[in-house]
PDB file of N, CA and C in Angstrom:
ATOM      1  N   MET D  19      59.231  14.854 130.580  1.00  0.00           N
ATOM      2  CA  MET D  19      60.108  14.483 129.485  1.00  0.00           C
ATOM      3  C   MET D  19      60.078  15.588 128.433  1.00  0.00           C
ATOM      4  N   THR D  20      61.237  15.980 127.956  1.00  0.00           N
ATOM      5  CA  THR D  20      61.313  17.030 126.951  1.00  0.00           C
ATOM      6  C   THR D  20      61.721  16.446 125.603  1.00  0.00           C
ATOM      7  N   VAL D  21      61.263  17.079 124.564  1.00  0.00           N
ATOM      8  CA  VAL D  21      61.627  16.680 123.210  1.00  0.00           C
ATOM      9  C   VAL D  21      62.824  17.515 122.791  1.00  0.00           C
ATOM     10  N   ARG D  22      63.875  16.836 122.321  1.00  0.00           N
ATOM     11  CA  ARG D  22      65.084  17.559 121.904  1.00  0.00           C
ATOM     12  C   ARG D  22      64.905  18.064 120.486  1.00  0.00           C
ATOM     13  N   ASP D  23      65.246  19.323 120.279  1.00  0.00           N
ATOM     14  CA  ASP D  23      65.160  19.925 118.955  1.00  0.00           C
ATOM     15  C   ASP D  23      66.493  19.880 118.234  1.00  0.00           C
ATOM     16  N   GLU D  24      67.536  19.437 118.931  1.00  0.00           N
ATOM     17  CA  GLU D  24      68.870  19.409 118.344  1.00  0.00           C
ATOM     18  C   GLU D  24      69.546  18.082 118.646  1.00  0.00           C
ATOM     19  N   VAL D  25      70.424  17.695 117.742  1.00  0.00           N
ATOM     20  CA  VAL D  25      71.233  16.495 117.909  1.00  0.00           C
ATOM     21  C   VAL D  25      72.688  16.931 117.820  1.00  0.00           C
ATOM     22  N   SER D  26      73.504  16.450 118.749  1.00  0.00           N
ATOM     23  CA  SER D  26      74.910  16.815 118.764  1.00  0.00           C
ATOM     24  C   SER D  26      75.693  15.864 117.863  1.00  0.00           C
ATOM     25  N   ILE D  27      76.342  16.405 116.840  1.00  0.00           N
ATOM     26  CA  ILE D  27      77.192  15.633 115.938  1.00  0.00           C
ATOM     27  C   ILE D  27      78.585  16.248 116.022  1.00  0.00           C
ATOM     28  N   ALA D  28      79.520  15.472 116.527  1.00  0.00           N
ATOM     29  CA  ALA D  28      80.901  15.924 116.720  1.00  0.00           C
ATOM     30  C   ALA D  28      80.961  17.206 117.549  1.00  0.00           C
ATOM     31  N   GLY D  29      80.066  17.295 118.526  1.00  0.00           N
ATOM     32  CA  GLY D  29      80.051  18.441 119.413  1.00  0.00           C
ATOM     33  C   GLY D  29      79.340  19.666 118.866  1.00  0.00           C
ATOM     34  N   VAL D  30      78.776  19.550 117.670  1.00  0.00           N
ATOM     35  CA  VAL D  30      78.074  20.671 117.054  1.00  0.00           C
ATOM     36  C   VAL D  30      76.576  20.384 117.066  1.00  0.00           C
ATOM     37  N   PRO D  31      75.760  21.267 117.652  1.00  0.00           N
ATOM     38  CA  PRO D  31      74.319  21.020 117.677  1.00  0.00           C
ATOM     39  C   PRO D  31      73.682  21.253 116.297  1.00  0.00           C
ATOM     40  N   TRP D  32      72.958  20.244 115.808  1.00  0.00           N
ATOM     41  CA  TRP D  32      72.248  20.331 114.532  1.00  0.00           C
ATOM     42  C   TRP D  32      70.756  20.248 114.802  1.00  0.00           C
ATOM     43  N   PRO D  33      69.972  21.172 114.265  1.00  0.00           N
ATOM     44  CA  PRO D  33      68.523  21.053 114.392  1.00  0.00           C
ATOM     45  C   PRO D  33      68.026  19.798 113.678  1.00  0.00           C
ATOM     46  N   VAL D  34      67.035  19.159 114.242  1.00  0.00           N
ATOM     47  CA  VAL D  34      66.511  17.902 113.700  1.00  0.00           C
ATOM     48  C   VAL D  34      65.955  18.105 112.293  1.00  0.00           C
ATOM     49  N   TYR D  35      65.332  19.252 112.018  1.00  0.00           N
ATOM     50  CA  TYR D  35      64.752  19.449 110.694  1.00  0.00           C
ATOM     51  C   TYR D  35      65.820  19.479 109.600  1.00  0.00           C
ATOM     52  N   LYS D  36      67.026  19.926 109.927  1.00  0.00           N
ATOM     53  CA  LYS D  36      68.103  19.925 108.936  1.00  0.00           C
ATOM     54  C   LYS D  36      68.574  18.502 108.654  1.00  0.00           C
ATOM     55  N   LEU D  37      68.668  17.686 109.681  1.00  0.00           N
ATOM     56  CA  LEU D  37      69.041  16.291 109.476  1.00  0.00           C
ATOM     57  C   LEU D  37      67.972  15.546 108.696  1.00  0.00           C
ATOM     58  N   LEU D  38      66.715  15.861 108.959  1.00  0.00           N
ATOM     59  CA  LEU D  38      65.622  15.260 108.199  1.00  0.00           C
ATOM     60  C   LEU D  38      65.692  15.661 106.732  1.00  0.00           C
ATOM     61  N   ALA D  39      65.991  16.919 106.458  1.00  0.00           N
ATOM     62  CA  ALA D  39      66.121  17.383 105.074  1.00  0.00           C
ATOM     63  C   ALA D  39      67.264  16.673 104.363  1.00  0.00           C
ATOM     64  N   LEU D  40      68.381  16.480 105.047  1.00  0.00           N
ATOM     65  CA  LEU D  40      69.508  15.765 104.450  1.00  0.00           C
ATOM     66  C   LEU D  40      69.162  14.301 104.189  1.00  0.00           C
ATOM     67  N   ALA D  41      68.455  13.670 105.111  1.00  0.00           N
ATOM     68  CA  ALA D  41      68.061  12.269 104.934  1.00  0.00           C
ATOM     69  C   ALA D  41      67.090  12.112 103.766  1.00  0.00           C
ATOM     70  N   ILE D  42      66.140  13.013 103.648  1.00  0.00           N
ATOM     71  CA  ILE D  42      65.188  12.949 102.539  1.00  0.00           C
ATOM     72  C   ILE D  42      65.911  13.202 101.219  1.00  0.00           C
ATOM     73  N   GLY D  43      66.835  14.136 101.206  1.00  0.00           N
ATOM     74  CA  GLY D  43      67.617  14.380  99.997  1.00  0.00           C
ATOM     75  C   GLY D  43      68.403  13.154  99.575  1.00  0.00           C
ATOM     76  N   LEU D  44      69.008  12.457 100.536  1.00  0.00           N
ATOM     77  CA  LEU D  44      69.758  11.234 100.228  1.00  0.00           C
ATOM     78  C   LEU D  44      68.824  10.139  99.710  1.00  0.00           C
ATOM     79  N   LEU D  45      67.658  10.017 100.312  1.00  0.00           N
ATOM     80  CA  LEU D  45      66.680   9.027  99.859  1.00  0.00           C
ATOM     81  C   LEU D  45      66.228   9.308  98.427  1.00  0.00           C
ATOM     82  N   VAL D  46      65.939  10.561  98.131  1.00  0.00           N
ATOM     83  CA  VAL D  46      65.539  10.939  96.771  1.00  0.00           C
ATOM     84  C   VAL D  46      66.685  10.685  95.795  1.00  0.00           C
ATOM     85  N   LEU D  47      67.904  10.984  96.201  1.00  0.00           N
ATOM     86  CA  LEU D  47      69.065  10.729  95.347  1.00  0.00           C
ATOM     87  C   LEU D  47      69.139   9.255  94.939  1.00  0.00           C
ATOM     88  N   VAL D  48      68.997   8.375  95.908  1.00  0.00           N
ATOM     89  CA  VAL D  48      69.092   6.941  95.629  1.00  0.00           C
ATOM     90  C   VAL D  48      67.932   6.472  94.754  1.00  0.00           C
ATOM     91  N   ILE D  49      66.721   6.903  95.067  1.00  0.00           N
ATOM     92  CA  ILE D  49      65.549   6.467  94.304  1.00  0.00           C
ATOM     93  C   ILE D  49      65.628   6.933  92.854  1.00  0.00           C
ATOM     94  N   VAL D  50      65.972   8.189  92.631  1.00  0.00           N
ATOM     95  CA  VAL D  50      66.053   8.709  91.264  1.00  0.00           C
ATOM     96  C   VAL D  50      67.238   8.097  90.525  1.00  0.00           C
ATOM     97  N   ALA D  51      68.335   7.844  91.216  1.00  0.00           N
ATOM     98  CA  ALA D  51      69.486   7.213  90.568  1.00  0.00           C
ATOM     99  C   ALA D  51      69.146   5.807  90.089  1.00  0.00           C
ATOM    100  N   VAL D  52      68.416   5.057  90.901  1.00  0.00           N
ATOM    101  CA  VAL D  52      68.015   3.706  90.507  1.00  0.00           C
ATOM    102  C   VAL D  52      67.014   3.769  89.353  1.00  0.00           C
ATOM    103  N   ALA D  53      66.109   4.729  89.400  1.00  0.00           N
ATOM    104  CA  ALA D  53      65.077   4.821  88.368  1.00  0.00           C
ATOM    105  C   ALA D  53      65.620   5.314  87.028  1.00  0.00           C
ATOM    106  N   THR D  54      66.600   6.217  87.047  1.00  0.00           N
ATOM    107  CA  THR D  54      67.060   6.823  85.798  1.00  0.00           C
ATOM    108  C   THR D  54      68.446   6.376  85.360  1.00  0.00           C
ATOM    109  N   SER D  55      69.223   5.820  86.260  1.00  0.00           N
ATOM    110  CA  SER D  55      70.621   5.432  85.977  1.00  0.00           C
ATOM    111  C   SER D  55      71.445   6.604  85.457  1.00  0.00           C
ATOM    112  N   SER D  56      71.150   7.778  85.948  1.00  0.00           N
ATOM    113  CA  SER D  56      71.863   8.977  85.523  1.00  0.00           C
ATOM    114  C   SER D  56      72.108   9.872  86.740  1.00  0.00           C
ATOM    115  N   ALA D  57      73.275  10.498  86.753  1.00  0.00           N
ATOM    116  CA  ALA D  57      73.645  11.316  87.904  1.00  0.00           C
ATOM    117  C   ALA D  57      72.956  12.680  87.920  1.00  0.00           C
ATOM    118  N   ALA D  58      72.825  13.314  86.767  1.00  0.00           N
ATOM    119  CA  ALA D  58      72.318  14.693  86.732  1.00  0.00           C
ATOM    120  C   ALA D  58      70.904  14.829  87.310  1.00  0.00           C
ATOM    121  N   PRO D  59      69.921  14.053  86.850  1.00  0.00           N
ATOM    122  CA  PRO D  59      68.590  14.214  87.446  1.00  0.00           C
ATOM    123  C   PRO D  59      68.553  13.790  88.910  1.00  0.00           C
ATOM    124  N   SER D  60      69.398  12.842  89.276  1.00  0.00           N
ATOM    125  CA  SER D  60      69.429  12.392  90.673  1.00  0.00           C
ATOM    126  C   SER D  60      69.882  13.508  91.597  1.00  0.00           C
ATOM    127  N   VAL D  61      70.962  14.176  91.230  1.00  0.00           N
ATOM    128  CA  VAL D  61      71.495  15.253  92.060  1.00  0.00           C
ATOM    129  C   VAL D  61      70.541  16.436  92.102  1.00  0.00           C
ATOM    130  N   LEU D  62      69.974  16.784  90.969  1.00  0.00           N
ATOM    131  CA  LEU D  62      69.041  17.911  90.938  1.00  0.00           C
ATOM    132  C   LEU D  62      67.783  17.636  91.757  1.00  0.00           C
ATOM    133  N   ALA D  63      67.232  16.440  91.642  1.00  0.00           N
ATOM    134  CA  ALA D  63      66.037  16.085  92.408  1.00  0.00           C
ATOM    135  C   ALA D  63      66.342  16.046  93.900  1.00  0.00           C
ATOM    136  N   ALA D  64      67.493  15.497  94.268  1.00  0.00           N
ATOM    137  CA  ALA D  64      67.866  15.432  95.682  1.00  0.00           C
ATOM    138  C   ALA D  64      68.076  16.827  96.266  1.00  0.00           C
ATOM    139  N   ALA D  65      68.728  17.692  95.513  1.00  0.00           N
ATOM    140  CA  ALA D  65      68.941  19.068  95.985  1.00  0.00           C
ATOM    141  C   ALA D  65      67.620  19.803  96.143  1.00  0.00           C
ATOM    142  N   ALA D  66      66.721  19.602  95.201  1.00  0.00           N
ATOM    143  CA  ALA D  66      65.415  20.257  95.279  1.00  0.00           C
ATOM    144  C   ALA D  66      64.614  19.741  96.475  1.00  0.00           C
ATOM    145  N   ALA D  67      64.596  18.434  96.666  1.00  0.00           N
ATOM    146  CA  ALA D  67      63.843  17.858  97.780  1.00  0.00           C
ATOM    147  C   ALA D  67      64.412  18.309  99.123  1.00  0.00           C
ATOM    148  N   GLY D  68      65.719  18.269  99.250  1.00  0.00           N
ATOM    149  CA  GLY D  68      66.344  18.699 100.499  1.00  0.00           C
ATOM    150  C   GLY D  68      66.089  20.167 100.797  1.00  0.00           C
ATOM    151  N   THR D  69      66.166  20.988  99.777  1.00  0.00           N
ATOM    152  CA  THR D  69      65.927  22.425  99.957  1.00  0.00           C
ATOM    153  C   THR D  69      64.486  22.712 100.359  1.00  0.00           C
ATOM    154  N   VAL D  70      63.546  22.036  99.727  1.00  0.00           N
ATOM    155  CA  VAL D  70      62.126  22.250 100.048  1.00  0.00           C
ATOM    156  C   VAL D  70      61.837  21.848 101.490  1.00  0.00           C
ATOM    157  N   VAL D  71      62.344  20.706 101.912  1.00  0.00           N
ATOM    158  CA  VAL D  71      62.112  20.259 103.291  1.00  0.00           C
ATOM    159  C   VAL D  71      62.783  21.210 104.274  1.00  0.00           C
ATOM    160  N   TRP D  72      64.025  21.604 103.984  1.00  0.00           N
ATOM    161  CA  TRP D  72      64.775  22.506 104.858  1.00  0.00           C
ATOM    162  C   TRP D  72      64.023  23.824 105.044  1.00  0.00           C
ATOM    163  N   LEU D  73      63.567  24.407 103.932  1.00  0.00           N
ATOM    164  CA  LEU D  73      62.878  25.702 104.005  1.00  0.00           C
ATOM    165  C   LEU D  73      61.465  25.587 104.573  1.00  0.00           C
ATOM    166  N   ALA D  74      60.807  24.467 104.323  1.00  0.00           N
ATOM    167  CA  ALA D  74      59.435  24.298 104.820  1.00  0.00           C
ATOM    168  C   ALA D  74      59.399  24.058 106.327  1.00  0.00           C
ATOM    169  N   LEU D  75      60.358  23.304 106.839  1.00  0.00           N
ATOM    170  CA  LEU D  75      60.351  22.993 108.278  1.00  0.00           C
ATOM    171  C   LEU D  75      61.106  24.010 109.121  1.00  0.00           C
ATOM    172  N   GLY D  76      61.918  24.840 108.513  1.00  0.00           N
ATOM    173  CA  GLY D  76      62.693  25.836 109.255  1.00  0.00           C
ATOM    174  C   GLY D  76      61.859  26.758 110.144  1.00  0.00           C
ATOM    175  N   PRO D  77      60.786  27.325 109.618  1.00  0.00           N
ATOM    176  CA  PRO D  77      59.992  28.234 110.461  1.00  0.00           C
ATOM    177  C   PRO D  77      59.318  27.546 111.647  1.00  0.00           C
ATOM    178  N   PHE D  78      59.151  26.230 111.597  1.00  0.00           N
ATOM    179  CA  PHE D  78      58.494  25.516 112.683  1.00  0.00           C
ATOM    180  C   PHE D  78      59.472  25.072 113.771  1.00  0.00           C
ATOM    181  N   SER D  79      60.749  25.290 113.547  1.00  0.00           N
ATOM    182  CA  SER D  79      61.765  24.903 114.515  1.00  0.00           C
ATOM    183  C   SER D  79      61.773  25.892 115.680  1.00  0.00           C
ATOM    184  N   SER D  80      61.921  25.354 116.875  1.00  0.00           N
ATOM    185  CA  SER D  80      61.972  26.232 118.049  1.00  0.00           C
ATOM    186  C   SER D  80      63.415  26.539 118.449  1.00  0.00           C
ATOM    187  N   ALA D  81      64.395  26.073 117.647  1.00  0.00           N
ATOM    188  CA  ALA D  81      65.796  26.295 117.988  1.00  0.00           C
ATOM    189  C   ALA D  81      66.172  27.757 117.935  1.00  0.00           C
ATOM    190  N   GLY D  82      65.587  28.508 117.017  1.00  0.00           N
ATOM    191  CA  GLY D  82      65.932  29.902 116.856  1.00  0.00           C
ATOM    192  C   GLY D  82      65.118  30.848 117.713  1.00  0.00           C
ATOM    193  N   ARG D  83      64.299  30.317 118.583  1.00  0.00           N
ATOM    194  CA  ARG D  83      63.409  31.166 119.389  1.00  0.00           C
ATOM    195  C   ARG D  83      63.952  31.447 120.740  1.00  0.00           C
TER     196      ARG D  83
END
C-alpha cells in the first residue's frame, strides 16, 4: 500500500501539505473571527498560520523529488 502525496482536485494534483495549510488557515480564520468579531485580525492571523504551515511542511514533501 502506498501513501498518496497528492490529491486531485478538478484534475489538478495538489500536494497534501498545501491542502492542510489551507484548512488550518480557514480554522484559524473562524476561531479568531468568533473571538474578536473583527475581520482584520482574523484575516491576518489566518494568512500567517497558513503561510507558516505551508513553508514548514514544504521541505518535507516528496512531491518535488
